[in-house]
mmCIF file of C-alpha atoms and ligand atoms in Angstrom:
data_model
loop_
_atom_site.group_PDB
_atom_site.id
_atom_site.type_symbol
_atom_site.label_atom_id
_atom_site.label_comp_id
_atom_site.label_asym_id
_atom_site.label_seq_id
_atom_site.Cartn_x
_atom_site.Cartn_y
_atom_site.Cartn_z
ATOM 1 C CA UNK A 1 -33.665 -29.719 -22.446
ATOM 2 C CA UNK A 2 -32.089 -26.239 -23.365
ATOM 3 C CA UNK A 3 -30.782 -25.969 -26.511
ATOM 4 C CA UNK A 4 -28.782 -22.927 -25.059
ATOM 5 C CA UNK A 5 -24.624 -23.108 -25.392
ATOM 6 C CA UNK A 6 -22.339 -23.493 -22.595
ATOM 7 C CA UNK A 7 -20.836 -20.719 -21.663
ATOM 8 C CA UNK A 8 -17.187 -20.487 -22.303
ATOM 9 C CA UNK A 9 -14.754 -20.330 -19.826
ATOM 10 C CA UNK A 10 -13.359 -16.894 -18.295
ATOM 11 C CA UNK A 11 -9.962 -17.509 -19.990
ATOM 12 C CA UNK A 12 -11.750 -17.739 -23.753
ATOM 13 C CA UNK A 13 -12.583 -13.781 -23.066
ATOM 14 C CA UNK A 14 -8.729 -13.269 -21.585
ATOM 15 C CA UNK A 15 -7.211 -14.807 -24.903
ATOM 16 C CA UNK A 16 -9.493 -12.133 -27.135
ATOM 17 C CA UNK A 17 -8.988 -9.470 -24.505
ATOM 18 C CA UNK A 18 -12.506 -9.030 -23.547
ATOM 19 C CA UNK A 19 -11.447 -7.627 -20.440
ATOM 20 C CA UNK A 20 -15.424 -6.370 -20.369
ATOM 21 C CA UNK A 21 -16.578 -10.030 -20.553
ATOM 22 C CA UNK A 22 -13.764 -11.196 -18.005
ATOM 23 C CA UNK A 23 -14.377 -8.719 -15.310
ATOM 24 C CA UNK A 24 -18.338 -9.680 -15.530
ATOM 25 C CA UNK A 25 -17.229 -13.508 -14.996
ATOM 26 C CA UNK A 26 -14.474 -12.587 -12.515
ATOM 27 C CA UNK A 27 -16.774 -10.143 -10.779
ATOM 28 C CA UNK A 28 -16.835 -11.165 -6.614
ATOM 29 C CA UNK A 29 -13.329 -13.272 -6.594
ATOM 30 C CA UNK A 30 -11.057 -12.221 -4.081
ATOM 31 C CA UNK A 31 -7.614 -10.932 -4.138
ATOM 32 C CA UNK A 32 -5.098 -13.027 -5.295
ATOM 33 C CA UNK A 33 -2.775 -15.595 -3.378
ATOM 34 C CA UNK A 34 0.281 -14.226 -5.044
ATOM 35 C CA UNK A 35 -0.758 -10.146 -3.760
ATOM 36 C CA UNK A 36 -1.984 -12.081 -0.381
ATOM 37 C CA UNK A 37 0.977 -13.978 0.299
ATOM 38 C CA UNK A 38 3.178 -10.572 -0.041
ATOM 39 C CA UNK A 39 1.255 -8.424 1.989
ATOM 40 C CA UNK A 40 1.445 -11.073 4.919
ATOM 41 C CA UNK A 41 5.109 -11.268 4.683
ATOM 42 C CA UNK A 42 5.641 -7.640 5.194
ATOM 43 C CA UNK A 43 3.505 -7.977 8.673
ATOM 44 C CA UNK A 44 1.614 -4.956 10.324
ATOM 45 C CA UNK A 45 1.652 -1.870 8.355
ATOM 46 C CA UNK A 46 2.448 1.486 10.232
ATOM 47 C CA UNK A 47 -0.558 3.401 9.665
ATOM 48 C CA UNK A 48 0.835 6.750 10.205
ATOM 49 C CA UNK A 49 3.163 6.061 7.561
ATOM 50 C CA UNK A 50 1.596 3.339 5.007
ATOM 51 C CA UNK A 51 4.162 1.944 2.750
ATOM 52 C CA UNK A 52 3.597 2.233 -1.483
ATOM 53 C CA UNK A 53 1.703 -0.689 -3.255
ATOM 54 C CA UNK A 54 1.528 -0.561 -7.152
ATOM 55 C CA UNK A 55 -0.741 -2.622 -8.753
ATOM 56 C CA UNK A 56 -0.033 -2.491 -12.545
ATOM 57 C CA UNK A 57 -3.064 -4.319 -15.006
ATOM 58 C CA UNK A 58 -5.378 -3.820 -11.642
ATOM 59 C CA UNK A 59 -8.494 -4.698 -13.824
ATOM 60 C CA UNK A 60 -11.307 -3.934 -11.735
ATOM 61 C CA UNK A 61 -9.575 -3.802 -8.312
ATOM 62 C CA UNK A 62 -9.414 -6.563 -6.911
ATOM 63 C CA UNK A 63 -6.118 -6.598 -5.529
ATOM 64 C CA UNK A 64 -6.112 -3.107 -5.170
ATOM 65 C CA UNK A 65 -8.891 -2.975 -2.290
ATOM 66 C CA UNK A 66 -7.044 -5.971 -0.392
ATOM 67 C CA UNK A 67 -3.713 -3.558 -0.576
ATOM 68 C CA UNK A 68 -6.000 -0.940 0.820
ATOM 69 C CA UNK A 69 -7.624 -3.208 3.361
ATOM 70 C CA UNK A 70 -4.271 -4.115 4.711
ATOM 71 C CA UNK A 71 -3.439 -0.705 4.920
ATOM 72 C CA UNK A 72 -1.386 0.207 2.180
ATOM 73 C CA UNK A 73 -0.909 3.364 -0.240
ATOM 74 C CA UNK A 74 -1.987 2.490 -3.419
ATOM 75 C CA UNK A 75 -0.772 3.176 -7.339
ATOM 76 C CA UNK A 76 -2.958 0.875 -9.378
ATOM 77 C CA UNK A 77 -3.131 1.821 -13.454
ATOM 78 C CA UNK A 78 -4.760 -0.871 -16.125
ATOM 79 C CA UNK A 79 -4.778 -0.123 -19.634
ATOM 80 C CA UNK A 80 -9.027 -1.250 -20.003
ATOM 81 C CA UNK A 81 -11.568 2.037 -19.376
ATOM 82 C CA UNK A 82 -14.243 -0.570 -18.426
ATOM 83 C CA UNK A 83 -11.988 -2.139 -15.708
ATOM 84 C CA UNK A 84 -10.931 1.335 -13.945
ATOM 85 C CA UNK A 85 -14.558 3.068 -13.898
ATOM 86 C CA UNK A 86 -15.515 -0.958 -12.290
ATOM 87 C CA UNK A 87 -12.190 -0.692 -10.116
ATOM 88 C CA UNK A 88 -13.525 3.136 -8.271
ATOM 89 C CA UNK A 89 -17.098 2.047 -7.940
ATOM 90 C CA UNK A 90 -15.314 -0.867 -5.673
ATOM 91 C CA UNK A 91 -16.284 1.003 -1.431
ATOM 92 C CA UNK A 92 -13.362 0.452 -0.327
ATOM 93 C CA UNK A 93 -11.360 2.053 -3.368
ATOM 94 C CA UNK A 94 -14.270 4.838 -3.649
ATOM 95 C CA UNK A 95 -13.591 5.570 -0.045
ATOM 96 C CA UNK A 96 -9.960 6.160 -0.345
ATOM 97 C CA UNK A 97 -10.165 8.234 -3.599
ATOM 98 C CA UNK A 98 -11.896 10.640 -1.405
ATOM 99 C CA UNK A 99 -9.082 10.561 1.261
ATOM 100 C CA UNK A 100 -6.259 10.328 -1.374
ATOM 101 C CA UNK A 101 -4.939 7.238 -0.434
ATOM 102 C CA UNK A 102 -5.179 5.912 -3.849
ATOM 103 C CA UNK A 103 -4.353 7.255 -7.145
ATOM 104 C CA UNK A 104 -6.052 4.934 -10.130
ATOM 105 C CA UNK A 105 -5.846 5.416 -13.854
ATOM 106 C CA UNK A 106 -6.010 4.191 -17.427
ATOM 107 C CA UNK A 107 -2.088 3.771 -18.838
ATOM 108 C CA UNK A 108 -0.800 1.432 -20.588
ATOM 109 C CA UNK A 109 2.245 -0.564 -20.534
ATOM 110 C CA UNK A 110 4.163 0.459 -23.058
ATOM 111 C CA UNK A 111 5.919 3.384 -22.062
ATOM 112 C CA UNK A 112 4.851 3.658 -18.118
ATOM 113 C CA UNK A 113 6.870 5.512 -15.815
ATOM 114 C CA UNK A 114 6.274 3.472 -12.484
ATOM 115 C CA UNK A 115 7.251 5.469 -9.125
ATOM 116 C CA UNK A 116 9.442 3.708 -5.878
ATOM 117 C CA UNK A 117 6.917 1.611 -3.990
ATOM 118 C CA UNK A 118 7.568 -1.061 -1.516
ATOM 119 C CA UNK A 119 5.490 -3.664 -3.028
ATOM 120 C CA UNK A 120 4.641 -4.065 -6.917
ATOM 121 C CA UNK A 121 1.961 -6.692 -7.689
ATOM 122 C CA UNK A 122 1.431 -7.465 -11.408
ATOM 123 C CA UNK A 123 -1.120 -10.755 -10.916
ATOM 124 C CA UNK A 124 -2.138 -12.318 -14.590
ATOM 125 C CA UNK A 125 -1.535 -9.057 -16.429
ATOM 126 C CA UNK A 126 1.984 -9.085 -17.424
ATOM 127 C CA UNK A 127 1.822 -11.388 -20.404
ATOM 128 C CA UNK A 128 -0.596 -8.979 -21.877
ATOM 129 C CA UNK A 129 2.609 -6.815 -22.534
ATOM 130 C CA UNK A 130 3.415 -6.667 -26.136
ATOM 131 C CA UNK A 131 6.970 -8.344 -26.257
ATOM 132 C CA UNK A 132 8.675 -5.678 -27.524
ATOM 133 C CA UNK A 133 7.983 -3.388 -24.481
ATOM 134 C CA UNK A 134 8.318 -6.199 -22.038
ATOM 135 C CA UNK A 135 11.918 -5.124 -21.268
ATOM 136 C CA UNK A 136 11.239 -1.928 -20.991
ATOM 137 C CA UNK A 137 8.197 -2.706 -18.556
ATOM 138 C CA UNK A 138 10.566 -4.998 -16.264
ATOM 139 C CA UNK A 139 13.285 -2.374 -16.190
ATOM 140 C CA UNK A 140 10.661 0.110 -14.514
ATOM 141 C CA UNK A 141 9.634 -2.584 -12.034
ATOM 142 C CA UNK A 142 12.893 -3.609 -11.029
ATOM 143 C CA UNK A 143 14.015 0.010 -10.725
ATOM 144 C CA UNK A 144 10.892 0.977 -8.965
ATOM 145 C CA UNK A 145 11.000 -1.571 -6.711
ATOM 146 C CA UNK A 146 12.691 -0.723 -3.037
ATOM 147 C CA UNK A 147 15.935 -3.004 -1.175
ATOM 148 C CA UNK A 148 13.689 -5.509 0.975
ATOM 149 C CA UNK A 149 10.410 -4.691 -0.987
ATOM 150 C CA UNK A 150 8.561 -7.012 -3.097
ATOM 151 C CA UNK A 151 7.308 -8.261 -6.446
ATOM 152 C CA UNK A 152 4.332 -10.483 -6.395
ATOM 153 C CA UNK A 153 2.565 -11.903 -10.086
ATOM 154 C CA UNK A 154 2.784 -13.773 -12.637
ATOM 155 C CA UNK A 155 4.620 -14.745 -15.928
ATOM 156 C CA UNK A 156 3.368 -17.090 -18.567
ATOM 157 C CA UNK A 157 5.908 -19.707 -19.956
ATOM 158 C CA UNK A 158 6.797 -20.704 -23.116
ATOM 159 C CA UNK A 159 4.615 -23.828 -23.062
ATOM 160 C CA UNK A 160 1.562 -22.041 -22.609
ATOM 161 C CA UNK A 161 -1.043 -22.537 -25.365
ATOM 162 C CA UNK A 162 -1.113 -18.963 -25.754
ATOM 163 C CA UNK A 163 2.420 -18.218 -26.661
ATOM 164 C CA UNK A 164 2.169 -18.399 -30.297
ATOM 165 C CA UNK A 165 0.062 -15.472 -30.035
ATOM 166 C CA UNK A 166 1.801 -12.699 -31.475
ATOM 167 C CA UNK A 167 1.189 -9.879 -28.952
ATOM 168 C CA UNK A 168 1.964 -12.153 -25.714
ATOM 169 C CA UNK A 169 5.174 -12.291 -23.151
ATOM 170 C CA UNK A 170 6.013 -15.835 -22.471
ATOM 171 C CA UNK A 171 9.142 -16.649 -20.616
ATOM 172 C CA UNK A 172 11.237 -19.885 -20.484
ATOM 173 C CA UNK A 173 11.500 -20.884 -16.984
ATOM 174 C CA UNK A 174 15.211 -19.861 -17.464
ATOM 175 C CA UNK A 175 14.627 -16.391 -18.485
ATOM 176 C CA UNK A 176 11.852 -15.866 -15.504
ATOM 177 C CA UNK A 177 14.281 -16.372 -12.815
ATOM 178 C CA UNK A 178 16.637 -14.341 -14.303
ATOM 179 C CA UNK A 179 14.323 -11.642 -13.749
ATOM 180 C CA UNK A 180 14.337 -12.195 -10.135
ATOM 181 C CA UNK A 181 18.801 -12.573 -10.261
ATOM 182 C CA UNK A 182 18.928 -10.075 -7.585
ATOM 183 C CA UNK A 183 16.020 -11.178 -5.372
ATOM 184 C CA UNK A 184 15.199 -14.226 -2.671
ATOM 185 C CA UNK A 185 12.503 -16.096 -4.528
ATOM 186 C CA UNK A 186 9.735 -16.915 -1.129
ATOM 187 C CA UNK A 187 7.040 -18.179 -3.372
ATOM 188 C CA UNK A 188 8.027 -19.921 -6.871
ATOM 189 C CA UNK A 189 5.384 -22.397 -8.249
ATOM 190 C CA UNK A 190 5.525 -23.643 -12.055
ATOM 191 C CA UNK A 191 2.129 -24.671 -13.307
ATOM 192 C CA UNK A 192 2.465 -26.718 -16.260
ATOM 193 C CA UNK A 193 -0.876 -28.739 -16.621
ATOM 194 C CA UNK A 194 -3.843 -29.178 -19.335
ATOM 195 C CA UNK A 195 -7.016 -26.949 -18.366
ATOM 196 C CA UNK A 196 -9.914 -29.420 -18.110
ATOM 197 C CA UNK A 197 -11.529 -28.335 -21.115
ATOM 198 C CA UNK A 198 -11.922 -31.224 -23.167
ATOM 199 C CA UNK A 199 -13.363 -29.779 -26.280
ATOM 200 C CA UNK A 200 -12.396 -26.289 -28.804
ATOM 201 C CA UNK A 201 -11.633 -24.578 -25.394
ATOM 202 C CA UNK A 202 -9.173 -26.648 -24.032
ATOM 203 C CA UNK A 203 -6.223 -25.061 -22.907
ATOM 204 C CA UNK A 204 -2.738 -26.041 -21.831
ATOM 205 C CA UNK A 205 -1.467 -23.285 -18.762
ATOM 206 C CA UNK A 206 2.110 -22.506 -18.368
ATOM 207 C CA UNK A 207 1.829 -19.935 -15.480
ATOM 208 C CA UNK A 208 4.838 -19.324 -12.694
ATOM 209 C CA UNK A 209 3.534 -17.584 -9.775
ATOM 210 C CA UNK A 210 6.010 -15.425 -7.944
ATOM 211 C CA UNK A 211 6.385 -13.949 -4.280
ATOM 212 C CA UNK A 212 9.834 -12.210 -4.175
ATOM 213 C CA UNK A 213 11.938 -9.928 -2.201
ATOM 214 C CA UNK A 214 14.306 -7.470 -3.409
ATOM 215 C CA UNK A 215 17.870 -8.252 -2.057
ATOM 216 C CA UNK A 216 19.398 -5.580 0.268
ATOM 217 C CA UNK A 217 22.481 -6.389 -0.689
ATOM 218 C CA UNK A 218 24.031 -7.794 -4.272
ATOM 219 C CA UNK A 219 24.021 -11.436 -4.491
ATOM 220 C CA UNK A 220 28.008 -12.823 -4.510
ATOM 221 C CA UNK A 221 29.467 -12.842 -7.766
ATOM 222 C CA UNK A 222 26.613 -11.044 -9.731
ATOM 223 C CA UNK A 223 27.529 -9.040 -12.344
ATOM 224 C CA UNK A 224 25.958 -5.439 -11.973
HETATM 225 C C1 SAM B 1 -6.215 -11.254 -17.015
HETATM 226 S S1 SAM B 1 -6.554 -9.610 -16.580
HETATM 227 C C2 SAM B 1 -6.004 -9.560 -14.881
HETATM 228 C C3 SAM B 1 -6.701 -8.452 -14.098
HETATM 229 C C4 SAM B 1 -6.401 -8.472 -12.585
HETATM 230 N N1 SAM B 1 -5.016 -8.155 -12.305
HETATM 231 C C5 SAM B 1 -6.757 -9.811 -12.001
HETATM 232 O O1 SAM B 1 -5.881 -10.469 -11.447
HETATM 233 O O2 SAM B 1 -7.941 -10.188 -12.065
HETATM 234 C C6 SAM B 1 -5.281 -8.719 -17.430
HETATM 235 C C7 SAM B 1 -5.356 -7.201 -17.220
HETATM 236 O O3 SAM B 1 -4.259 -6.593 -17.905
HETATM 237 C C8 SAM B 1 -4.730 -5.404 -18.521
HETATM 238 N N2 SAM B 1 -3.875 -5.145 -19.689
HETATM 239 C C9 SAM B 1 -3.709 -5.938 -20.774
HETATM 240 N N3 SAM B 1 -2.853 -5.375 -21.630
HETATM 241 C C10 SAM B 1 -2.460 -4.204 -21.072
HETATM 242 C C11 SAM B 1 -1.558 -3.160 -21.477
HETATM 243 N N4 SAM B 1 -0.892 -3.251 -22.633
HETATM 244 N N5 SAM B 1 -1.410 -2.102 -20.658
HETATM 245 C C12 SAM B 1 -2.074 -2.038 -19.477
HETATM 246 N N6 SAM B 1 -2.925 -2.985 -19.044
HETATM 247 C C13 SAM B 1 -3.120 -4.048 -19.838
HETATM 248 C C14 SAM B 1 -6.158 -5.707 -18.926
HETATM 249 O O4 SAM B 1 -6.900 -4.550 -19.138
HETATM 250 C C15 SAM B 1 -6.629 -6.569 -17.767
HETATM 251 O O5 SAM B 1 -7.239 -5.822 -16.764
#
């Protein structure tokens, strides 16, 4: 028998931000449901004129290359050196580097300046917003974010494990759909469960997973 320990799981490295260790455990996983699920409901692209996609904590691309793949412009930033060098050795994203159909770089989230896009996909990386700046952060989404475009993502509520930790976002379920006042929530799915982690590295997730669409219009009676 091995007296070698188990690995930990992926989210251990998440919690320290060892975005290194993460991206070597998360290396091969597709693009997210969320970024999926958004990119369907805006059907086939135009590819004379491909729409903006910003993908903001893109780690090592992941969601970026499916943007690309369904023929998107892309804006991706991510605040970790490691994941952007891993993010433009991706083919797809080193192909359209050379064509300029993506623009990728290391920024952080305190303090970004995000352009108009039609779809902005934050998946897992918001949270990792100091809380401080987080208002500041969803301002620049909102703002950047086109009538009938999208938001697709995630927040982290305030029963997740992880929201004692001083330098986390975690919402109330209350304050995440006020973020989304002035949008049609299509996807909205609170999950509020115990990891399966039974010993030190057990964790209790408290994750909302979002697919919504900017209204064209103000909602009735909203305050602007
Ligand atoms: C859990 S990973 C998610 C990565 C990727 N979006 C995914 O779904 O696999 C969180 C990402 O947020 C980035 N991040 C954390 N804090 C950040 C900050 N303050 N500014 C910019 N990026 C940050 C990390 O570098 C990391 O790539």
């Amino acid at each position: 028998m091995s007296n070698t320990p188990p690995t930990p799981p992926v989210h251990e490295a998440a919690k320290r931000r060892d975005w290194p260790a993460y991206f070597d455990r998360m290396e091969g996983k597709p693009a997210r449901d969320t970024v999926l699920k958004a990119l369907k409901s805006f059907g086939e692209i135009d590819p004379s004129n491909p729409p903006l996609a910003i993908d903001l904590g893109c780690g090592a691309g992941r969601d970026a290359a499916a943007m690309l793949a369904a023929g998107w412009k892309v804006w991706a930033q991510d605040g970790s050196a490691d994941g952007i060098s891993r993010a433009k050795e991706r083919p797809e994203i080193k192909s359209a580097l050379q064509t300029g159909r993506i623009e990728i770089a290391q920024s952080n989230f305190q303090g970004l300046q995000i352009p108009k896009a039609t779809l902005v996909n934050a998946s897992f990386s918001l949270p990792f917003c100091p809380p401080d700046h987080f208002s500041a952060l969803w301002q620049q989404i909102d703002a950047a974010i086109e009538p009938g475009g999208r938001f697709s993502g995630q927040i982290f509520g305030d029963r997740d494990d992880w929201a004692i930790i001083d330098d986390r976002t975690h919402l109330t379920r209350g304050e995440t759909l006020k973020l989304f006042d002035q949008y049609i929530l299509e996807s909205f799915t609170e999950e509020d469960r115990p990891s399966k982690h039974t010993d030190e590295h057990h964790k209790h997730w408290h994750v909302f997973h979002i697919v919504a669409q900017k209204r064209t219009a103000p909602k009735r009676g909203s305050v602007s």
